[in-house]
Tab-separated table of C-alpha atoms in Angstrom:
chain	number	residue	atom	x	y	z
A	13	MET	CA	-86.367	44.202	27.260
A	14	ARG	CA	-83.514	44.042	29.726
A	15	ASN	CA	-80.177	42.739	28.377
A	16	ARG	CA	-78.722	39.815	30.246
A	17	LEU	CA	-74.942	39.057	30.474
A	18	ILE	CA	-74.351	35.358	29.881
A	19	SER	CA	-70.944	33.955	31.080
A	20	PRO	CA	-69.348	31.196	28.912
A	21	ARG	CA	-69.353	27.839	30.559
A	22	GLY	CA	-65.833	26.470	31.539
A	23	PHE	CA	-64.487	22.898	31.670
A	24	SER	CA	-65.501	20.768	34.560
A	25	LEU	CA	-62.946	19.015	36.771
A	26	VAL	CA	-63.889	15.632	35.282
A	27	GLU	CA	-63.292	16.915	31.743
A	28	LEU	CA	-59.894	18.306	32.734
A	29	LEU	CA	-58.863	14.998	34.301
A	30	VAL	CA	-59.955	13.054	31.218
A	31	ALA	CA	-57.981	15.469	29.009
A	32	LEU	CA	-54.896	15.083	31.198
A	33	VAL	CA	-55.130	11.280	31.032
A	34	PHE	CA	-55.357	11.301	27.238
A	35	THR	CA	-52.500	13.831	27.011
A	36	GLY	CA	-50.339	11.649	29.256
A	37	ILE	CA	-51.051	8.549	27.141
A	38	LEU	CA	-50.209	10.482	23.969
A	39	MET	CA	-46.979	11.868	25.436
A	40	ALA	CA	-45.934	8.424	26.657
A	41	GLY	CA	-46.407	7.017	23.163
A	42	MET	CA	-44.555	9.904	21.591
A	43	SER	CA	-41.629	9.561	24.026
A	44	SER	CA	-41.401	5.853	23.236
A	45	VAL	CA	-41.302	6.624	19.504
A	46	PHE	CA	-38.737	9.405	20.089
A	47	LYS	CA	-36.539	7.137	22.205
A	48	SER	CA	-36.697	4.385	19.583
A	49	SER	CA	-35.906	6.850	16.786
A	50	LEU	CA	-33.022	8.350	18.741
A	51	SER	CA	-31.615	4.893	19.491
A	52	SER	CA	-31.875	3.902	15.812
A	53	PHE	CA	-30.203	7.156	14.785
A	54	VAL	CA	-27.292	6.631	17.190
A	55	THR	CA	-26.762	2.971	16.323
A	56	SER	CA	-26.987	3.556	12.568
A	57	GLY	CA	-24.634	6.512	12.907
A	58	GLU	CA	-22.083	4.382	14.747
A	59	GLY	CA	-22.406	1.678	12.097
A	60	ILE	CA	-21.808	4.208	9.313
A	61	SER	CA	-18.834	5.639	11.210
A	62	SER	CA	-17.381	2.149	11.621
A	63	ALA	CA	-17.781	1.462	7.882
A	64	ARG	CA	-16.135	4.787	7.047
A	65	ARG	CA	-13.141	3.930	9.239
A	66	ASN	CA	-12.888	0.611	7.425
A	67	ARG	CA	-12.858	2.276	4.014
A	68	LEU	CA	-10.220	4.824	5.063
A	69	ALA	CA	-7.997	2.049	6.398
A	70	MET	CA	-8.391	0.052	3.176
A	71	ASP	CA	-7.515	3.051	0.999
A	72	LEU	CA	-4.270	3.669	2.888
A	73	LEU	CA	-3.390	-0.028	2.993
A	74	SER	CA	-3.952	-0.345	-0.745
A	75	ASP	CA	-1.601	2.573	-1.482
A	76	ASP	CA	1.039	1.289	0.925
A	77	LEU	CA	0.972	-2.304	-0.299
A	78	ASN	CA	1.480	-1.077	-3.847
A	79	SER	CA	4.642	0.657	-2.586
A	80	ALA	CA	5.969	-2.415	-0.768
A	81	GLY	CA	9.228	-3.536	-2.334
A	82	GLN	CA	9.607	-0.326	-4.347
A	83	TYR	CA	13.351	-0.203	-5.053
A	84	LEU	CA	14.212	3.056	-6.823
A	85	ALA	CA	17.743	1.899	-7.651
A	86	LEU	CA	16.614	-0.157	-10.626
A	87	GLU	CA	19.779	-1.991	-11.618
A	88	ALA	CA	20.002	-4.147	-8.466
A	89	PRO	CA	18.178	-4.749	-5.179
A	90	PRO	CA	19.368	-2.589	-2.305
A	91	ARG	CA	22.232	-3.897	-0.240
A	92	GLY	CA	21.987	-4.389	3.478
A	93	ILE	CA	18.537	-6.025	3.704
A	94	MET	CA	18.920	-8.815	6.241
A	95	ASP	CA	17.018	-12.074	6.673
A	96	ALA	CA	16.204	-10.968	10.232
A	97	ASN	CA	14.090	-8.134	8.752
A	98	PRO	CA	13.188	-9.171	5.196
A	99	GLY	CA	11.691	-6.806	2.677
A	100	PHE	CA	8.224	-8.221	3.368
A	101	LEU	CA	7.221	-9.868	6.632
A	102	ILE	CA	4.160	-10.963	8.588
A	103	ASN	CA	4.409	-11.536	12.338
A	104	PRO	CA	1.189	-13.434	13.135
A	105	LYS	CA	-0.887	-13.375	16.316
A	106	VAL	CA	1.053	-10.804	18.327
A	107	PRO	CA	-0.768	-9.890	21.607
A	108	PHE	CA	-1.830	-6.287	22.140
A	109	PRO	CA	-2.739	-5.564	25.793
A	110	GLY	CA	-4.522	-2.605	27.332
A	111	THR	CA	-8.056	-2.850	25.875
A	112	ASP	CA	-11.373	-4.398	26.925
A	113	ILE	CA	-11.013	-7.125	24.281
A	114	PRO	CA	-10.642	-10.576	25.909
A	115	VAL	CA	-7.028	-11.691	26.135
A	116	ALA	CA	-7.629	-14.703	23.888
A	117	ASP	CA	-8.934	-12.416	21.119
A	118	ALA	CA	-6.524	-9.492	21.657
A	119	VAL	CA	-3.973	-10.614	19.065
A	120	THR	CA	-2.974	-8.900	15.839
A	121	ASP	CA	-0.925	-9.656	12.771
A	122	GLU	CA	1.961	-7.279	12.183
A	123	LEU	CA	2.632	-6.350	8.556
A	124	LEU	CA	6.126	-5.013	7.792
A	125	PHE	CA	7.716	-4.062	4.481
A	126	TYR	CA	10.667	-2.186	3.000
A	127	TYR	CA	10.492	0.529	0.337
A	128	ASP	CA	12.173	3.662	-0.990
A	129	GLU	CA	9.857	6.638	-0.459
A	130	PRO	CA	10.006	9.404	-3.082
A	131	LEU	CA	9.158	12.922	-2.001
A	132	PRO	CA	5.833	14.023	-3.545
A	133	PHE	CA	7.420	16.548	-5.945
A	134	GLU	CA	10.191	16.835	-8.515
A	135	GLY	CA	12.947	19.318	-9.183
A	136	THR	CA	15.301	20.060	-12.046
A	137	PHE	CA	18.991	20.704	-12.478
A	138	LYS	CA	19.548	24.453	-12.316
A	139	SER	CA	22.333	24.288	-14.901
A	140	ASP	CA	23.896	21.707	-17.182
A	141	THR	CA	25.795	19.050	-15.232
A	142	LEU	CA	28.671	17.252	-16.890
A	143	GLY	CA	29.474	13.604	-16.492
A	144	THR	CA	32.626	11.801	-15.445
A	145	ALA	CA	34.867	14.541	-16.886
A	146	SER	CA	33.505	17.019	-14.343
A	147	TYR	CA	34.375	17.567	-10.701
A	148	VAL	CA	30.867	16.855	-9.466
A	149	ALA	CA	31.782	14.712	-6.480
A	150	SER	CA	31.431	14.644	-2.734
A	151	GLY	CA	33.193	13.814	0.475
A	152	ALA	CA	36.577	15.029	1.651
A	153	ALA	CA	38.068	14.777	-1.837
A	154	ALA	CA	35.419	16.978	-3.427
A	155	PRO	CA	36.876	20.204	-4.798
A	156	VAL	CA	35.421	23.631	-4.059
A	157	GLY	CA	32.366	24.197	-6.208
A	158	GLY	CA	31.754	20.500	-6.634
A	159	GLY	CA	28.105	20.776	-5.604
A	160	VAL	CA	25.071	20.359	-7.835
A	161	ASP	CA	22.363	23.029	-7.835
A	162	LEU	CA	18.763	21.785	-7.888
A	163	LYS	CA	15.730	23.982	-8.536
A	164	PHE	CA	12.267	23.474	-7.042
A	165	LEU	CA	8.930	25.289	-7.153
A	166	GLY	CA	9.256	26.793	-3.690
A	167	SER	CA	11.249	27.026	-0.481
A	168	ASP	CA	9.035	24.446	1.243
A	169	GLN	CA	10.161	21.855	-1.313
A	170	ALA	CA	13.816	22.900	-1.363
A	171	ALA	CA	14.031	22.673	2.435
A	172	GLN	CA	12.887	19.042	2.426
A	173	VAL	CA	16.033	17.802	0.680
A	174	LYS	CA	18.261	16.357	3.418
A	175	ALA	CA	21.562	14.526	3.730
A	176	GLY	CA	21.135	10.767	3.441
A	177	MET	CA	18.425	10.983	0.790
A	178	MET	CA	18.736	9.640	-2.749
A	179	LEU	CA	18.843	11.720	-5.941
A	180	ILE	CA	17.511	10.005	-9.068
A	181	THR	CA	17.767	11.503	-12.558
A	182	ARG	CA	14.739	11.238	-14.795
A	183	GLY	CA	16.798	10.882	-17.958
A	184	ASN	CA	18.479	7.571	-17.202
A	185	TYR	CA	17.589	6.838	-13.553
A	186	GLU	CA	21.134	7.468	-12.407
A	187	HIS	CA	21.055	7.571	-8.618
A	188	LYS	CA	23.412	9.128	-6.094
A	189	LYS	CA	23.344	9.519	-2.330
A	190	VAL	CA	23.038	13.078	-1.015
A	191	ILE	CA	25.958	13.753	1.341
A	192	SER	CA	24.951	17.317	2.220
A	193	ALA	CA	22.221	19.777	1.236
A	194	SER	CA	22.238	23.582	1.607
A	195	PRO	CA	19.132	25.611	0.650
A	196	GLY	CA	19.929	28.619	-1.529
A	197	THR	CA	19.200	32.240	-0.700
A	198	ASP	CA	16.560	32.562	-3.425
A	199	GLY	CA	14.309	30.063	-1.623
A	200	LYS	CA	13.887	27.775	-4.613
A	201	THR	CA	17.282	26.101	-4.969
A	202	THR	CA	19.295	23.616	-2.985
A	203	THR	CA	22.982	22.837	-3.470
A	204	VAL	CA	23.801	19.169	-2.859
A	205	THR	CA	27.031	17.194	-2.817
A	206	LEU	CA	26.785	13.604	-3.923
A	207	ASP	CA	28.631	10.375	-3.229
A	208	GLY	CA	30.129	10.077	-6.701
A	209	LEU	CA	30.382	11.338	-10.256
A	210	PHE	CA	27.554	11.282	-12.741
A	211	GLY	CA	28.107	8.847	-15.574
A	212	GLU	CA	26.420	11.039	-18.178
A	213	LYS	CA	25.715	14.684	-18.869
A	214	HIS	CA	22.441	16.071	-17.548
A	215	LEU	CA	20.721	19.187	-18.847
A	216	ALA	CA	19.166	21.950	-16.791
A	217	THR	CA	15.690	20.983	-17.960
A	218	GLU	CA	16.050	17.386	-16.784
A	219	GLY	CA	13.924	16.364	-13.840
A	220	VAL	CA	15.281	14.901	-10.633
A	221	LEU	CA	13.481	12.860	-8.002
A	222	ILE	CA	14.451	12.950	-4.339
A	223	ALA	CA	13.673	9.928	-2.168
A	224	LYS	CA	14.095	8.730	1.387
A	225	PRO	CA	15.757	5.346	0.899
A	226	ALA	CA	15.447	2.241	3.038
A	227	GLN	CA	12.199	2.971	4.843
A	228	TYR	CA	10.477	0.301	6.942
A	229	VAL	CA	6.731	0.357	7.652
A	230	ARG	CA	4.752	-1.603	10.236
A	231	TYR	CA	0.975	-1.980	10.577
A	232	ARG	CA	-0.468	-3.343	13.826
A	233	ILE	CA	-3.151	-2.769	16.483
A	234	PHE	CA	-2.086	-0.687	19.442
A	235	SER	CA	-4.005	0.575	22.488
A	236	GLN	CA	-4.506	4.340	22.850
A	237	ASN	CA	-5.777	5.763	26.179
A	238	TRP	CA	-8.021	8.459	24.755
A	239	ASP	CA	-11.423	7.755	26.339
A	240	PRO	CA	-11.764	9.322	29.814
A	241	GLN	CA	-14.890	7.254	30.451
A	242	LYS	CA	-12.964	3.998	30.338
A	243	PRO	CA	-11.141	2.674	33.417
A	244	THR	CA	-7.441	3.394	33.802
A	245	GLY	CA	-5.387	1.103	31.598
A	246	ILE	CA	-8.281	0.290	29.256
A	247	GLY	CA	-7.654	2.031	25.952
A	248	ILE	CA	-9.114	2.138	22.458
A	249	PRO	CA	-7.736	-0.469	20.008
A	250	CYS	CA	-6.371	1.445	17.011
A	251	LEU	CA	-4.809	0.381	13.737
A	252	VAL	CA	-1.433	2.144	13.691
A	253	ARG	CA	0.999	2.782	10.835
A	254	GLU	CA	4.610	3.206	11.969
A	255	GLN	CA	7.546	4.202	9.782
A	256	GLY	CA	11.276	4.572	10.290
A	257	ASN	CA	14.672	3.773	8.840
A	258	TYR	CA	15.310	0.146	7.964
A	259	PRO	CA	16.966	-1.428	11.041
A	260	GLY	CA	19.216	-4.003	9.363
A	261	SER	CA	19.510	-6.994	11.678
A	262	GLY	CA	18.426	-5.089	14.785
A	263	PRO	CA	14.964	-4.308	16.191
A	264	PHE	CA	12.754	-1.867	14.314
A	265	VAL	CA	12.555	1.539	16.033
A	266	PRO	CA	9.871	3.690	14.373
A	267	ASP	CA	10.100	7.459	14.081
A	268	ALA	CA	7.461	8.843	16.453
A	269	THR	CA	6.870	11.846	14.163
A	270	LEU	CA	5.832	9.502	11.337
A	271	THR	CA	3.416	7.364	13.378
A	272	THR	CA	-0.166	7.587	12.099
A	273	ILE	CA	-3.434	6.387	13.627
A	274	VAL	CA	-5.118	4.811	10.617
A	275	ALA	CA	-8.430	3.931	12.299
A	276	GLU	CA	-9.889	3.775	15.806
A	277	ASN	CA	-11.813	0.884	17.361
A	278	VAL	CA	-10.170	-1.802	15.227
A	279	SER	CA	-10.655	-5.121	16.994
A	280	ARG	CA	-8.899	-7.427	14.477
A	281	PHE	CA	-6.220	-7.046	11.806
A	282	THR	CA	-5.131	-10.117	9.845
A	283	VAL	CA	-2.890	-10.583	6.802
A	284	SER	CA	-2.583	-13.724	4.677
A	285	LEU	CA	-0.829	-14.620	1.409
A	286	SER	CA	-1.629	-16.831	-1.540
A	287	ALA	CA	0.774	-18.130	-4.190
A	288	ASP	CA	-1.847	-20.188	-6.069
A	289	ARG	CA	-4.144	-17.385	-7.244
A	290	GLY	CA	-6.325	-17.346	-4.152
A	291	THR	CA	-7.133	-21.063	-3.940
A	292	THR	CA	-5.208	-21.431	-0.671
A	293	TRP	CA	-4.360	-18.803	1.925
A	294	THR	CA	-1.467	-19.063	4.360
A	295	THR	CA	-1.917	-19.945	7.999
A	296	GLY	CA	0.631	-20.295	10.748
A	297	ASN	CA	1.765	-19.169	14.147
A	298	SER	CA	5.117	-17.852	12.896
A	299	TRP	CA	6.734	-16.393	9.793
A	300	ALA	CA	8.533	-19.705	9.240
A	301	GLU	CA	5.181	-21.559	9.159
A	302	ILE	CA	3.770	-18.978	6.732
A	303	LYS	CA	6.736	-19.472	4.374
A	304	ALA	CA	6.308	-23.261	4.646
A	305	SER	CA	2.666	-22.861	3.619
A	306	LEU	CA	3.750	-20.774	0.617
A	307	ASN	CA	6.273	-23.435	-0.383
A	308	SER	CA	3.526	-26.036	-0.288
A	309	GLN	CA	1.455	-23.906	-2.676
A	310	LEU	CA	4.372	-23.174	-4.995
A	311	THR	CA	5.166	-26.870	-5.352
A	312	THR	CA	2.193	-27.228	-7.673
A	313	ALA	CA	1.248	-23.648	-8.597
A	314	GLY	CA	4.638	-21.969	-8.953
A	315	ALA	CA	6.055	-20.890	-12.290
A	316	PRO	CA	9.019	-22.871	-13.675
A	317	GLY	CA	12.068	-22.047	-11.595
A	318	PHE	CA	9.969	-20.520	-8.814
A	319	ASN	CA	8.654	-23.555	-6.980
A	320	ALA	CA	9.746	-22.448	-3.525
A	321	VAL	CA	10.283	-19.272	-1.537
A	322	GLU	CA	13.888	-18.396	-2.182
A	323	ASN	CA	16.346	-18.025	0.644
A	324	SER	CA	16.622	-14.288	0.055
A	325	PRO	CA	15.183	-11.213	1.766
A	326	HIS	CA	13.968	-10.122	-1.707
A	327	TRP	CA	12.119	-13.378	-2.483
A	328	PHE	CA	8.722	-11.677	-2.941
A	329	ARG	CA	10.122	-9.680	-5.879
A	330	SER	CA	10.334	-12.960	-7.822
A	331	VAL	CA	7.094	-14.612	-6.688
A	332	PRO	CA	3.691	-13.099	-7.602
A	333	LEU	CA	1.675	-13.136	-4.402
A	334	LEU	CA	-1.864	-12.179	-3.596
A	335	VAL	CA	-2.159	-10.322	-0.294
A	336	ARG	CA	-5.412	-10.386	1.672
A	337	VAL	CA	-5.931	-7.949	4.529
A	338	ASN	CA	-8.953	-8.176	6.838
A	339	VAL	CA	-9.771	-5.197	9.050
A	340	THR	CA	-12.538	-5.557	11.634
A	341	THR	CA	-13.868	-2.350	13.142
A	342	ARG	CA	-16.388	-2.034	15.944
A	343	THR	CA	-18.752	0.640	17.192
A	344	ALA	CA	-17.421	3.243	19.613
A	345	GLN	CA	-19.805	2.152	22.392
A	346	ALA	CA	-21.103	-1.203	23.581
A	347	ARG	CA	-24.923	-1.267	23.588
A	348	ALA	CA	-27.628	-3.680	24.673
A	349	GLU	CA	-29.196	-3.703	21.198
A	350	PHE	CA	-25.960	-5.180	19.824
A	351	SER	CA	-26.111	-8.114	22.241
A	352	ALA	CA	-27.695	-11.420	21.245
A	353	THR	CA	-29.382	-11.704	24.635
A	354	SER	CA	-30.153	-7.974	25.154
A	355	THR	CA	-29.132	-8.456	28.781
A	356	ALA	CA	-25.532	-7.312	28.384
A	357	LEU	CA	-23.635	-4.653	26.483
A	358	ALA	CA	-21.875	-5.639	23.267
A	359	TYR	CA	-20.133	-4.030	20.304
A	360	LYS	CA	-21.284	-4.330	16.716
A	361	GLU	CA	-18.449	-5.392	14.419
A	362	GLN	CA	-17.987	-5.397	10.667
A	363	THR	CA	-15.124	-6.768	8.599
A	364	GLN	CA	-13.866	-5.520	5.263
A	365	SER	CA	-11.335	-7.367	3.103
A	366	LEU	CA	-8.751	-6.117	0.654
A	367	ILE	CA	-7.217	-8.516	-1.888
A	368	LEU	CA	-4.566	-7.311	-4.315
A	369	LEU	CA	-1.352	-8.210	-6.103
A	370	PRO	CA	1.131	-5.476	-5.123
A	371	ARG	CA	2.644	-3.931	-8.223
A	372	HIS	CA	6.249	-4.615	-7.186
A	373	PHE	CA	5.728	-8.302	-6.427
A	374	GLY	CA	6.793	-10.910	-8.964
A	375	LEU	CA	9.322	-8.647	-10.708
A	376	ASN	CA	12.566	-10.581	-10.934
A	377	PHE	CA	15.764	-8.558	-11.360
C-alpha cells in the first residue's frame, strides 16, 4: 500500500475574522476594567495622601499648641510682651492670593503664639559653681575667669549654645541670660558668661537647660509656586509654620531658616476658642470680636474672678481655653470623578479637627 502525506487543515479566513472580533471585544472589556481600576487606584491614593497630610499637620499642631505660653522663667511672666502682639492671637479671615481657590474662599486664620523654646538636650556644669560669693558674672565688669563651663555630650550640642539664649538650672530653676558663648577645644564644653550672679551654689553633676527665649510662631496658608503644570502665578496652597524672635510692638518678621511647610494642598485653616467647655465657639472678623465672644462666654461659664478676658497680653495663662483647629486638605489634582456633575474638574476635600486644652493655659501666676 502506498503511503499518503496528509497536510493539516488551517483556519479559514472567516474563522480568523470571527476570532479577531471576539479578541477585540475581550480586549475592549479588559481595557475598560483596567482604566477603571487605574482611576480608582489613583483617586484612592490621592485620598490617602490627603489624609496623611492632615494627620501630620495635626501632630505638629498638637505639639506646638502644648508649647504655647511656655514661660521657662517660672517666677513671673516675661517682660516686654505687648498688647499689639499678645502671647496668643488669632487673626481671622486673612486673604491668601496666588492659588486657584476662588477669592471669596481664599482666606485663612492666622494663629500666633509666644513661647520659650528649650534646646532638645541638656548639659551639666563642668565644675562646682559658687553662688553670690563668687565672681561668676558677665558684662564689662566681669573679672577674668568669670565664665561658667558647661559640658555636653558632643560638639554638635556645645556649638548650639549662643549669646542671647537662656540658661536654666535644674536644681532650682535659676535662670540667667547668656551674654557670650565660646566652645571649648575638647569639643564637648562651652564657656558662657551670664548676665548676673547665681543665687545658690551649683554642683558639677547638676543639669542645665539651654533655651531660645521669646520665640513667636505663626501658622497660616501661603501659596508656593512648585507645580510647573499650573499657570504662572497659580501656586499650591500650603500650611506654613513660621518662627522668629518676638517682635514687641512691631510687625512679626519670621526667620526664613526656620520656616516649615507643614502640609501641601491645604485649602482651609480655621482656629476657634471656647471658654465654656466647648458649648460655644468663638466667631468674629477681628481679634477684638473674638475676645468679645470669649467675654460673653465667661460671663456665665467663667470661674470666680475670671469672668472676662483680662486686659493683659498674658490673659490666656489665667483662663482655661479649649482650642479647636480645622485643617482642610484637598487632592493634588482636580478630577472629573470628584465633581458633582462629572462635567467639570473638581478637588476632593477632607477636614480633620483637633480640640485640646493647651497645657500652659489656665495657669495663673
